[in-house]
Short mmCIF file of C-alpha atoms and ligand atoms in Angstrom, two decimals:
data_model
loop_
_atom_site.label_atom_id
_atom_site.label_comp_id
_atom_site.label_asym_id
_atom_site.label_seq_id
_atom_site.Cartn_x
_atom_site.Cartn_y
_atom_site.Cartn_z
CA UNK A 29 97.13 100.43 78.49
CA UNK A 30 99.28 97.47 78.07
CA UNK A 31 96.97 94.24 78.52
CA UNK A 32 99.76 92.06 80.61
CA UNK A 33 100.17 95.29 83.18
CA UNK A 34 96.61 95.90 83.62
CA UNK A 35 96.16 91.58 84.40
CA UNK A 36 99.67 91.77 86.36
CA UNK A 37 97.70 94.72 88.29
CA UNK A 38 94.91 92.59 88.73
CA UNK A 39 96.41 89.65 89.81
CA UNK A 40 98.43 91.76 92.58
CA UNK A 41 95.34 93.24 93.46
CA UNK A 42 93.59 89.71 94.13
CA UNK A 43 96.79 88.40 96.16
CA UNK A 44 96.73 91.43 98.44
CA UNK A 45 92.84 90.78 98.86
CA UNK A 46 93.28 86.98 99.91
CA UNK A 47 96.26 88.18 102.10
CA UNK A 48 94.22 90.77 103.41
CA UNK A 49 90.93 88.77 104.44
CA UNK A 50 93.22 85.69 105.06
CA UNK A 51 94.57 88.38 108.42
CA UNK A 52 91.33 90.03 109.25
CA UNK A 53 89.22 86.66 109.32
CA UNK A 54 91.88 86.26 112.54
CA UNK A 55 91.46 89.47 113.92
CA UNK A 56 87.95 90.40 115.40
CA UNK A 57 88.02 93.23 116.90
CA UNK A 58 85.66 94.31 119.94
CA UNK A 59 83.22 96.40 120.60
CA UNK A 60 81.67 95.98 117.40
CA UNK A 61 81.87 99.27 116.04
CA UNK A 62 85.53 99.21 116.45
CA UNK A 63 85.14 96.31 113.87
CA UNK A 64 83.08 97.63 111.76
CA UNK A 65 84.75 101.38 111.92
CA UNK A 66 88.36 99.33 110.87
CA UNK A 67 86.58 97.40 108.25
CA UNK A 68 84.69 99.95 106.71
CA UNK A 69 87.85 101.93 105.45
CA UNK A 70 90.14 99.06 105.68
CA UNK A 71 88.56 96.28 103.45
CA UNK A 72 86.80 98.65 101.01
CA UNK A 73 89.70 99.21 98.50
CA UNK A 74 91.08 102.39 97.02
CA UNK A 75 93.91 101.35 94.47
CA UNK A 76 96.03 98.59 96.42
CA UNK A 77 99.32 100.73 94.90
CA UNK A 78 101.85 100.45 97.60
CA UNK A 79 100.98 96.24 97.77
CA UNK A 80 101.16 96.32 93.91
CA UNK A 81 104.34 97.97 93.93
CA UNK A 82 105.62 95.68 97.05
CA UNK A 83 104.74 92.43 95.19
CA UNK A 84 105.91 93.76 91.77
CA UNK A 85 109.45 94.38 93.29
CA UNK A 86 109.50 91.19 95.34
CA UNK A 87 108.51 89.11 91.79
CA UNK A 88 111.80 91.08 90.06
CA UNK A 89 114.31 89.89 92.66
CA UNK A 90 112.63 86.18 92.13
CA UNK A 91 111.18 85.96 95.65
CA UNK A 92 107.61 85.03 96.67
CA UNK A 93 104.59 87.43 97.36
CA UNK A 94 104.14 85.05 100.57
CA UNK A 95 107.27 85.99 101.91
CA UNK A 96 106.26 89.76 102.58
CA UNK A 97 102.26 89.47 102.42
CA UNK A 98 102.45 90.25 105.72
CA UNK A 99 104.37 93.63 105.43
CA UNK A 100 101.63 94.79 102.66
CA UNK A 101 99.10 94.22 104.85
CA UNK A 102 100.90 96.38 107.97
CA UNK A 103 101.56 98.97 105.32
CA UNK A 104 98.41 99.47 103.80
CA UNK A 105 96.35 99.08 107.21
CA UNK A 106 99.09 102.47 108.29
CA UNK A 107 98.23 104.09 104.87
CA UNK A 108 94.15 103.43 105.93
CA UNK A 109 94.81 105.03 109.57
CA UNK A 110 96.66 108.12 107.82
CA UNK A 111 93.19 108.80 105.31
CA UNK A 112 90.72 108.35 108.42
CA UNK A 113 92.97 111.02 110.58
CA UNK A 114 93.59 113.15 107.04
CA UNK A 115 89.88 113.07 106.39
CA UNK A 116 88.97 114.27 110.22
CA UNK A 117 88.06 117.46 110.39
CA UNK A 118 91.11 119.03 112.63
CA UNK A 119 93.03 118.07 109.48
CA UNK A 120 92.00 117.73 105.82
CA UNK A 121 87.92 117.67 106.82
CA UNK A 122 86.62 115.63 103.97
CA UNK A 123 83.05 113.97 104.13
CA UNK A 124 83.88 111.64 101.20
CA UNK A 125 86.76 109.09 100.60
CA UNK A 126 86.86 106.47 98.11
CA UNK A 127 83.32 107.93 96.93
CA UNK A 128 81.59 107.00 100.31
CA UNK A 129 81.35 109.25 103.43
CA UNK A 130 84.51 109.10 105.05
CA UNK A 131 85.01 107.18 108.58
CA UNK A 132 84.16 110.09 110.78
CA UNK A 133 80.77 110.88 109.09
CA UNK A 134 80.12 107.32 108.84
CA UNK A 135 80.52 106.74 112.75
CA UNK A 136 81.76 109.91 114.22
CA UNK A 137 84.81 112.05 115.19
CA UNK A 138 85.86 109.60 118.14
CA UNK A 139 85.22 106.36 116.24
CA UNK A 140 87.58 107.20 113.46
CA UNK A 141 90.28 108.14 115.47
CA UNK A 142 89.83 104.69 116.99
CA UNK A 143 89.56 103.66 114.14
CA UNK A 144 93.14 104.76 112.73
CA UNK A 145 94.68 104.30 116.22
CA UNK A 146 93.29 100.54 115.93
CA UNK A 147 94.77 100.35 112.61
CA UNK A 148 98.36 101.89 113.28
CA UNK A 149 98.51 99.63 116.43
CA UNK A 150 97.68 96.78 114.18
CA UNK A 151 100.35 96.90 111.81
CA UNK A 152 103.39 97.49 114.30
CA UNK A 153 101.74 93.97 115.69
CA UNK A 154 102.62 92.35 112.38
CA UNK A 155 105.89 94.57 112.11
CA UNK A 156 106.80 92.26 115.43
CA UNK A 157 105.86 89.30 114.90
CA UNK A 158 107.41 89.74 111.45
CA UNK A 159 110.60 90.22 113.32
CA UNK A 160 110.75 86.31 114.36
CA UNK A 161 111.55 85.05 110.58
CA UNK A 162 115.25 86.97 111.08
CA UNK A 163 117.46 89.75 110.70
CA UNK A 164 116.60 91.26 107.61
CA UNK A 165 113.02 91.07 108.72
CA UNK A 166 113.70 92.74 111.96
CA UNK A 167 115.33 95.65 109.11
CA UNK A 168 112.64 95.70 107.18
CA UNK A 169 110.19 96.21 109.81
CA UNK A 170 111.75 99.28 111.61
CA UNK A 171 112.27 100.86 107.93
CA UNK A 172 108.53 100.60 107.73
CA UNK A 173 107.63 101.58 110.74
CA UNK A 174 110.63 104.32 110.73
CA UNK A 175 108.59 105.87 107.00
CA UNK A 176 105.29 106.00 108.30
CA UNK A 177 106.57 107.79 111.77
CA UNK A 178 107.36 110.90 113.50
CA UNK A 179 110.15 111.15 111.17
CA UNK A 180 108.33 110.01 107.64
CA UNK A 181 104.58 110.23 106.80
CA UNK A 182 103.87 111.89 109.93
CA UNK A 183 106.26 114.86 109.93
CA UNK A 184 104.99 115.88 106.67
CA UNK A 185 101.66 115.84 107.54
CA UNK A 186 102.62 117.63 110.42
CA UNK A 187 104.27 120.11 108.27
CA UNK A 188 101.71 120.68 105.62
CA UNK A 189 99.14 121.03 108.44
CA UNK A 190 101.37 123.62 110.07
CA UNK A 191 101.77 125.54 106.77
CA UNK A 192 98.28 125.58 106.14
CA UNK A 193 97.21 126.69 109.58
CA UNK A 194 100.13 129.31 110.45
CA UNK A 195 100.21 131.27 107.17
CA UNK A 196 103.82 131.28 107.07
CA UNK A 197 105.53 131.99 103.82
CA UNK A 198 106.28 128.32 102.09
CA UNK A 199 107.98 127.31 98.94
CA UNK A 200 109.58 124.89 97.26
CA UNK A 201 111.62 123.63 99.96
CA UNK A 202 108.85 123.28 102.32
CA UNK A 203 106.71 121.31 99.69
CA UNK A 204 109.48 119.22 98.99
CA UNK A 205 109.84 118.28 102.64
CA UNK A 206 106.16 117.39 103.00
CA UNK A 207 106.05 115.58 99.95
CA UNK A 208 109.27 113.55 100.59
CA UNK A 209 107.54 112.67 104.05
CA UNK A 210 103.94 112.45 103.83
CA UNK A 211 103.98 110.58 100.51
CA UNK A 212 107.06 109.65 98.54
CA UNK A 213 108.86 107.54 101.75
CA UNK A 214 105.88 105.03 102.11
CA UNK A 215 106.15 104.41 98.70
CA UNK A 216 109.88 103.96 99.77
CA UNK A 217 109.20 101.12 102.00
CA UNK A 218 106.85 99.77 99.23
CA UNK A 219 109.70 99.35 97.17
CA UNK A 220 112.45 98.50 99.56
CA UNK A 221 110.93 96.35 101.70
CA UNK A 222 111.24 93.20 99.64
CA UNK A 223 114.74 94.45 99.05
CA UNK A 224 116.04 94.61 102.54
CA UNK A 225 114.45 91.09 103.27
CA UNK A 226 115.99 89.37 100.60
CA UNK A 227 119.50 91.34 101.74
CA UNK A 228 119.67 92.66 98.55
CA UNK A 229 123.14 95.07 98.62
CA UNK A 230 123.04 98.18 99.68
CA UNK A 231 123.34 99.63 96.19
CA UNK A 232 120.00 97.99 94.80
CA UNK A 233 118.25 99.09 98.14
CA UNK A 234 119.64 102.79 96.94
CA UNK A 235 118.33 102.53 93.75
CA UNK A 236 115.20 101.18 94.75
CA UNK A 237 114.99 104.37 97.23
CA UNK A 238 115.50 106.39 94.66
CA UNK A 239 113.03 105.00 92.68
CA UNK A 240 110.30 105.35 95.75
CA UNK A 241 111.29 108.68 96.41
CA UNK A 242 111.05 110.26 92.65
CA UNK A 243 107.45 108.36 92.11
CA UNK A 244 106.25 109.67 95.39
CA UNK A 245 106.71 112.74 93.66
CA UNK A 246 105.17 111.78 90.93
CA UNK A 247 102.40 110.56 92.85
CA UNK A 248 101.65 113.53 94.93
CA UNK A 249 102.16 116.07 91.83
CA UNK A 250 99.64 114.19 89.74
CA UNK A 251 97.22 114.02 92.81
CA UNK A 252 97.60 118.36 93.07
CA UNK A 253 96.77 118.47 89.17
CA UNK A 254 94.10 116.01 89.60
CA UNK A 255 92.88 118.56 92.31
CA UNK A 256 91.90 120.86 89.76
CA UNK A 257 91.30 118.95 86.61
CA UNK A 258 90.10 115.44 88.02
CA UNK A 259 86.38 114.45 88.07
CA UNK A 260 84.82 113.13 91.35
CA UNK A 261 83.08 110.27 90.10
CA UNK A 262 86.86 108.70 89.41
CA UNK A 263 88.76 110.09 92.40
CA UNK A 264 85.57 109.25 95.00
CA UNK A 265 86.89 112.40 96.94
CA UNK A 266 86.13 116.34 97.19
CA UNK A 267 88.02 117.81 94.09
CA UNK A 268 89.58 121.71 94.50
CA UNK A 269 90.29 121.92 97.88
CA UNK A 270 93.88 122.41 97.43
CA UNK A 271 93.07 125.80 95.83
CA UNK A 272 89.95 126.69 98.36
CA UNK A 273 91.93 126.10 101.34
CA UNK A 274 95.20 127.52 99.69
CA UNK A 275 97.07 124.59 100.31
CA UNK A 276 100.76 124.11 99.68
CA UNK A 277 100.16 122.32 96.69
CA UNK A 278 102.48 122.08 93.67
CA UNK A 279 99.55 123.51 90.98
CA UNK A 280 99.25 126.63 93.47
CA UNK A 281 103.18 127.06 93.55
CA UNK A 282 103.84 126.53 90.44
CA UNK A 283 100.72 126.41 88.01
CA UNK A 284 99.29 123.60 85.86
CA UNK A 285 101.52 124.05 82.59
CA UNK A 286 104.52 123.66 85.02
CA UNK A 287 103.56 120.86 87.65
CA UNK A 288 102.54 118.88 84.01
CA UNK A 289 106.21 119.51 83.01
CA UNK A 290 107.57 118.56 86.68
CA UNK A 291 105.24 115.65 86.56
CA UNK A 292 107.12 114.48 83.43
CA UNK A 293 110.52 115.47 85.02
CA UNK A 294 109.92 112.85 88.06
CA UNK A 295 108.53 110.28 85.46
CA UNK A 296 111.49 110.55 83.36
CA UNK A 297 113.76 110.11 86.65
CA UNK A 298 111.92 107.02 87.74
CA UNK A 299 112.37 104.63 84.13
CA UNK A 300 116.20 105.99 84.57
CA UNK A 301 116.65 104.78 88.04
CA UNK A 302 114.70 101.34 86.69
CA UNK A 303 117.15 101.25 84.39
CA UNK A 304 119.89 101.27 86.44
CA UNK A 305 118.30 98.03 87.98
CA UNK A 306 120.02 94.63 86.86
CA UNK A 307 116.04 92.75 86.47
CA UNK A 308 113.48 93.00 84.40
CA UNK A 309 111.49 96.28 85.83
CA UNK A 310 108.66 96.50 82.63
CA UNK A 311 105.82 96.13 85.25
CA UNK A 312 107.42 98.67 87.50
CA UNK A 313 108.14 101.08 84.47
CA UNK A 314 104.45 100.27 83.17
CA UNK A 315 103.25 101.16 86.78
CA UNK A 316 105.40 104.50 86.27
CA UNK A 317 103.50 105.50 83.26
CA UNK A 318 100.17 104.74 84.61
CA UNK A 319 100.63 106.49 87.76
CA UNK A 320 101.52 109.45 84.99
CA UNK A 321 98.38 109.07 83.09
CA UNK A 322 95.79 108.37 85.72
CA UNK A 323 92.47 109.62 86.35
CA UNK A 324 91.69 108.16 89.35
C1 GRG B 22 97.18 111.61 109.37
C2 GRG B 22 99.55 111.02 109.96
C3 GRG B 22 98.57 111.35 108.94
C4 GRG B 22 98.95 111.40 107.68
C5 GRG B 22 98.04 111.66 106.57
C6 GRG B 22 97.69 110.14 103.56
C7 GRG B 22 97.89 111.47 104.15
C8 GRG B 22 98.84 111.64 105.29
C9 GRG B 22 97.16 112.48 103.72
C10 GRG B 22 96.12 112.33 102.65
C11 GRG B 22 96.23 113.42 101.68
C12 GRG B 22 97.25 113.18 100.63
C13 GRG B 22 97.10 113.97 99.39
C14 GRG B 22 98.25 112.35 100.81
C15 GRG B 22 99.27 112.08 99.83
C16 GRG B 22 99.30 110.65 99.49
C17 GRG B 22 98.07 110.29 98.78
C18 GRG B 22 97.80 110.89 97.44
C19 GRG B 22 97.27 109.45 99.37
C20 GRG B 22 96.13 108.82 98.69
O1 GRG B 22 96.64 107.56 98.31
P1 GRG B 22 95.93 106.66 97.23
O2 GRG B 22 95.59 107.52 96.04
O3 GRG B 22 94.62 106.27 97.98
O4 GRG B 22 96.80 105.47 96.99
P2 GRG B 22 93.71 104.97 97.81
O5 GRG B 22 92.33 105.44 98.19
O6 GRG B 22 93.78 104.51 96.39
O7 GRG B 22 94.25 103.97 98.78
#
């Protein structure tokens, strides 16, 4: 892997960190095990992908990581709520998450729903008080907030749970509508955020969209094949549940040979959309490739 993504990674990694603690060192939350619950899945990592790709984006339109630190924070603290409710066991019911028991077995059901309630609540405080530094802000917060809702990562998890639970005949449309929602759109605001703050026009936002939406797909297809071919010592979660729990995933719809080949497709869509692009996107189309080869 190419030596100036992997410290460009790194770097974005560190600068979400700082951001990260900077918040929390103001935010103490009470009881204690509230704290503790929040911190435990909050401030113990996972990849830092949808900062990375905020940060990368805001760096190609010449702005400042400062100016939407805040909004990577809100958006990853949402992604952390939607993996403690995922891993509960009225949904996905996974002991193990980032290769440590998950929130709920760590302090129980009721805790972890706190938890992710805490954590949701959290980042539509920062959405707000984002709002004060202008318009575009005020934009930029409801198209986070809008992605992660009742009409974005939400209503596909509400869909894919329904699937699951009803046995109702689903196909490709129905996969496409839960992936679009439950993963691809916050990858959207990942990528448009920065966009809409600067007041970028409306036809880089599109692109950028675009861009979000194809390596959501991307995303979620090489998660299914990592399902079945991944190793749990990389992934720090249960592998080949997808196929005991016949889950509407793209390697049971379609097989391996072919979600490889669709995986490809949506990678080859992404560098064209970067393309399109008037900057210099070679971290973003690095980031493309990676999230194509990864193991983890
Ligand atoms: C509970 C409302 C609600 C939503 C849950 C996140 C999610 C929606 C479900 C988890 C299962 C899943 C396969 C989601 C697709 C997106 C995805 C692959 C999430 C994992 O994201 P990573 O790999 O996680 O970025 P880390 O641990 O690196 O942060």
């Amino acid at each position: 892997m190419d030596t100036n993504f992997q410290q460009k990674t790194e770097q974005y990694r560190a600068a979400f960190e700082e951001a990260l603690a900077h918040y929390m060192q103001g935010a103490r939350f009470r009881p204690a095990v509230l704290d503790a619950s929040v911190r435990y899945s909050l401030e113990n990592g996972g990849k830092r992908i949808r900062p990375a790709l905020m940060f990368a984006v805001t760096q190609m339109l010449g702005g400042k990581i400062a100016d939407v630190e805040e909004f990577a924070v809100a958006l990853e603290m949402i992604h952390t709520y939607s993996l403690i409710h995922d891993d509960l066991p009225a949904m996905d019911n996974d002991d193990f998450r980032r290769g440590r028991p998950s929130n709920h077995k760590q302090f129980g059901e009721g805790q972890a729903i706190l938890a992710g309630d805490a954590l949701l609540n959290e980042a539509y405080d920062i959405c707000i008080r984002q709002c004060y530094n202008g318009k575009t802000y005020i934009d930029a917060a409801a198209l986070l907030c809008g992605n992660a809702g009742g009409r974005g990562m939400v209503a596909g998890q509400a869909a894919d749970l329904y699937y699951q639970l009803s046995g109702e005949n689903a196909g490709r449309t129905e996969a496409e509508f839960i992936v679009l929602n439950k993963t691809a759109k916050m990858i959207v605001s990942a990528v448009t955020v920065p966009a809409v703050v600067y007041g970028a026009d409306e036809n880089i936002v599109g692109i950028l969209s675009e861009f979000g939406k194809n390596l959501g797909f991307l995303f979620q297809i090489t998660d299914d094949i990592l399902d079945v071919t991944g190793d749990f010592a990389k992934l720090g979660k249960t592998l080949g549940k997808d196929a005991a729990e016949e889950k509407l995933s793209y390697v049971q719809l379609f097989g391996l040979d072919k979600s490889n080949e669709m995986a490809d497709n949506y990678r080859d869509l992404c560098l064209r959309f970067l393309a399109q692009l008037p900057y210099d996107a070679a971290y973003l189309e690095e980031m493309v490739r990676a999230i194509r080869a990864r193991q983890s």
